[in-house]
């Protein structure tokens, strides 16, 4: 960030209220999302090991497919927030509708690809002959809910841009409850087995999409916004999302490389890696909640042409990111003796995980800065820079990580490489934030 005197105490308190008001509900909604998979796993797990293995493979494929399109939420949040800041709610909702239409078209394309390709995709993931039929069944049925999932992403972005993170929280919690009830009823009550779990999830996701659409359509009618697809607007949404797609794919590549390297270290190391990665992802939810607040707040300030408030908000959110990172790191250190036994009683796995967990704990303040600045630059619509920065990070991380097995570094060295990756991200994002080039005012970037 460009150097400037600290904001007055009253301004800092106002930023704090905004950040907390947006981040806390966003955190709740983020935590509710993975509960869908947990509920499915708990219900299907009692059907048998083959069914659970099939669910695991299909869920991994579905999660990967949907996470690739998370730009629908990020890009829509930034674009809508800018127009809210400019005082043009009609244009804000119109931009949101363009994102929702793009989500529907992308969802239809994914269905068209997934239905015939399901057996091949399942084989690609190395499913056994006994688990594969269940994985194919779940994948084909669940893919029918992908358009709804993508609509939920885009509509969530609309509401975040409108500075509303409470409605997504309510919808996420209601969706989780409906999913759990439907799955139990269809799997055991109706006797549909794993297909019942898939149908229950599809129905819950479609219901969530309908709720979101009702909220957005009501806002569109209130402000006289057309609901029809606009080709130019959809193209604009796609162009804004393109760089964020590159960023997301690069980040997914980092995680895949890390898992592949862990697999080469041995069974104990890869088991420990999966435990640590699960914790790392959970910690990311807390930090990502601040990033989501950053997207909405920064977009609104820049849309209003107030670059000074955007700069002040960025600085305050970085302070929040560091503070939350320190707290999370301390909790990881303190909870290690309790956390690891929840996942394994194998002392070999525990011994591999303990030193790597220390590295994860120490790196949390760095992660806090990364998540916050990532959100700030997304809110500013600085997608092309984020894409380039993430590609550079991948180029630095990949050769270092791939050297870990060769140098007999073990899991601790792999997570040191992951910390290097986050440090490179922090440096690239900090340099951009400090330059001030992201401070582009106006209703559109």
PDB file of C-alpha atoms in Angstrom, residues 44 48-59 61 118-119 122-123 125-139 194:
ATOM      1  CA  UNK A  44     -23.664 -43.203   2.673  1.00  0.00           C
ATOM      2  CA  UNK A  48     -20.888 -49.978   2.903  1.00  0.00           C
ATOM      3  CA  UNK A  49     -17.246 -49.348   2.104  1.00  0.00           C
ATOM      4  CA  UNK A  50     -17.733 -49.624  -1.673  1.00  0.00           C
ATOM      5  CA  UNK A  51     -20.488 -47.003  -1.645  1.00  0.00           C
ATOM      6  CA  UNK A  52     -18.418 -44.666   0.525  1.00  0.00           C
ATOM      7  CA  UNK A  53     -15.398 -45.082  -1.739  1.00  0.00           C
ATOM      8  CA  UNK A  54     -17.578 -44.299  -4.767  1.00  0.00           C
ATOM      9  CA  UNK A  55     -18.939 -41.213  -3.033  1.00  0.00           C
ATOM     10  CA  UNK A  56     -15.416 -40.038  -2.212  1.00  0.00           C
ATOM     11  CA  UNK A  57     -14.306 -40.225  -5.841  1.00  0.00           C
ATOM     12  CA  UNK A  58     -17.451 -38.583  -7.215  1.00  0.00           C
ATOM     13  CA  UNK A  59     -17.373 -35.842  -4.577  1.00  0.00           C
ATOM     14  CA  UNK A  61     -14.636 -34.672  -9.076  1.00  0.00           C
ATOM     15  CA  UNK A 118     -18.564 -40.001 -16.071  1.00  0.00           C
ATOM     16  CA  UNK A 119     -17.155 -43.567 -16.432  1.00  0.00           C
ATOM     17  CA  UNK A 122     -14.048 -42.178 -12.495  1.00  0.00           C
ATOM     18  CA  UNK A 123     -11.467 -44.526 -14.064  1.00  0.00           C
ATOM     19  CA  UNK A 125      -9.199 -41.242 -10.547  1.00  0.00           C
ATOM     20  CA  UNK A 126      -8.236 -44.903 -10.144  1.00  0.00           C
ATOM     21  CA  UNK A 127     -11.552 -46.202  -8.790  1.00  0.00           C
ATOM     22  CA  UNK A 128     -11.667 -49.909  -8.065  1.00  0.00           C
ATOM     23  CA  UNK A 129     -14.022 -52.129 -10.059  1.00  0.00           C
ATOM     24  CA  UNK A 130     -16.284 -52.457  -7.008  1.00  0.00           C
ATOM     25  CA  UNK A 131     -16.471 -48.744  -6.192  1.00  0.00           C
ATOM     26  CA  UNK A 132     -16.638 -47.428  -9.775  1.00  0.00           C
ATOM     27  CA  UNK A 133     -20.352 -48.184 -10.429  1.00  0.00           C
ATOM     28  CA  UNK A 134     -21.364 -46.261  -7.311  1.00  0.00           C
ATOM     29  CA  UNK A 135     -19.097 -43.353  -8.232  1.00  0.00           C
ATOM     30  CA  UNK A 136     -20.574 -43.183 -11.755  1.00  0.00           C
ATOM     31  CA  UNK A 137     -24.133 -43.282 -10.418  1.00  0.00           C
ATOM     32  CA  UNK A 138     -23.497 -40.516  -7.897  1.00  0.00           C
ATOM     33  CA  UNK A 139     -21.541 -38.377 -10.376  1.00  0.00           C
ATOM     34  CA  UNK A 194     -26.295 -43.940  -3.044  1.00  0.00           C
TER      35      UNK A 194
END
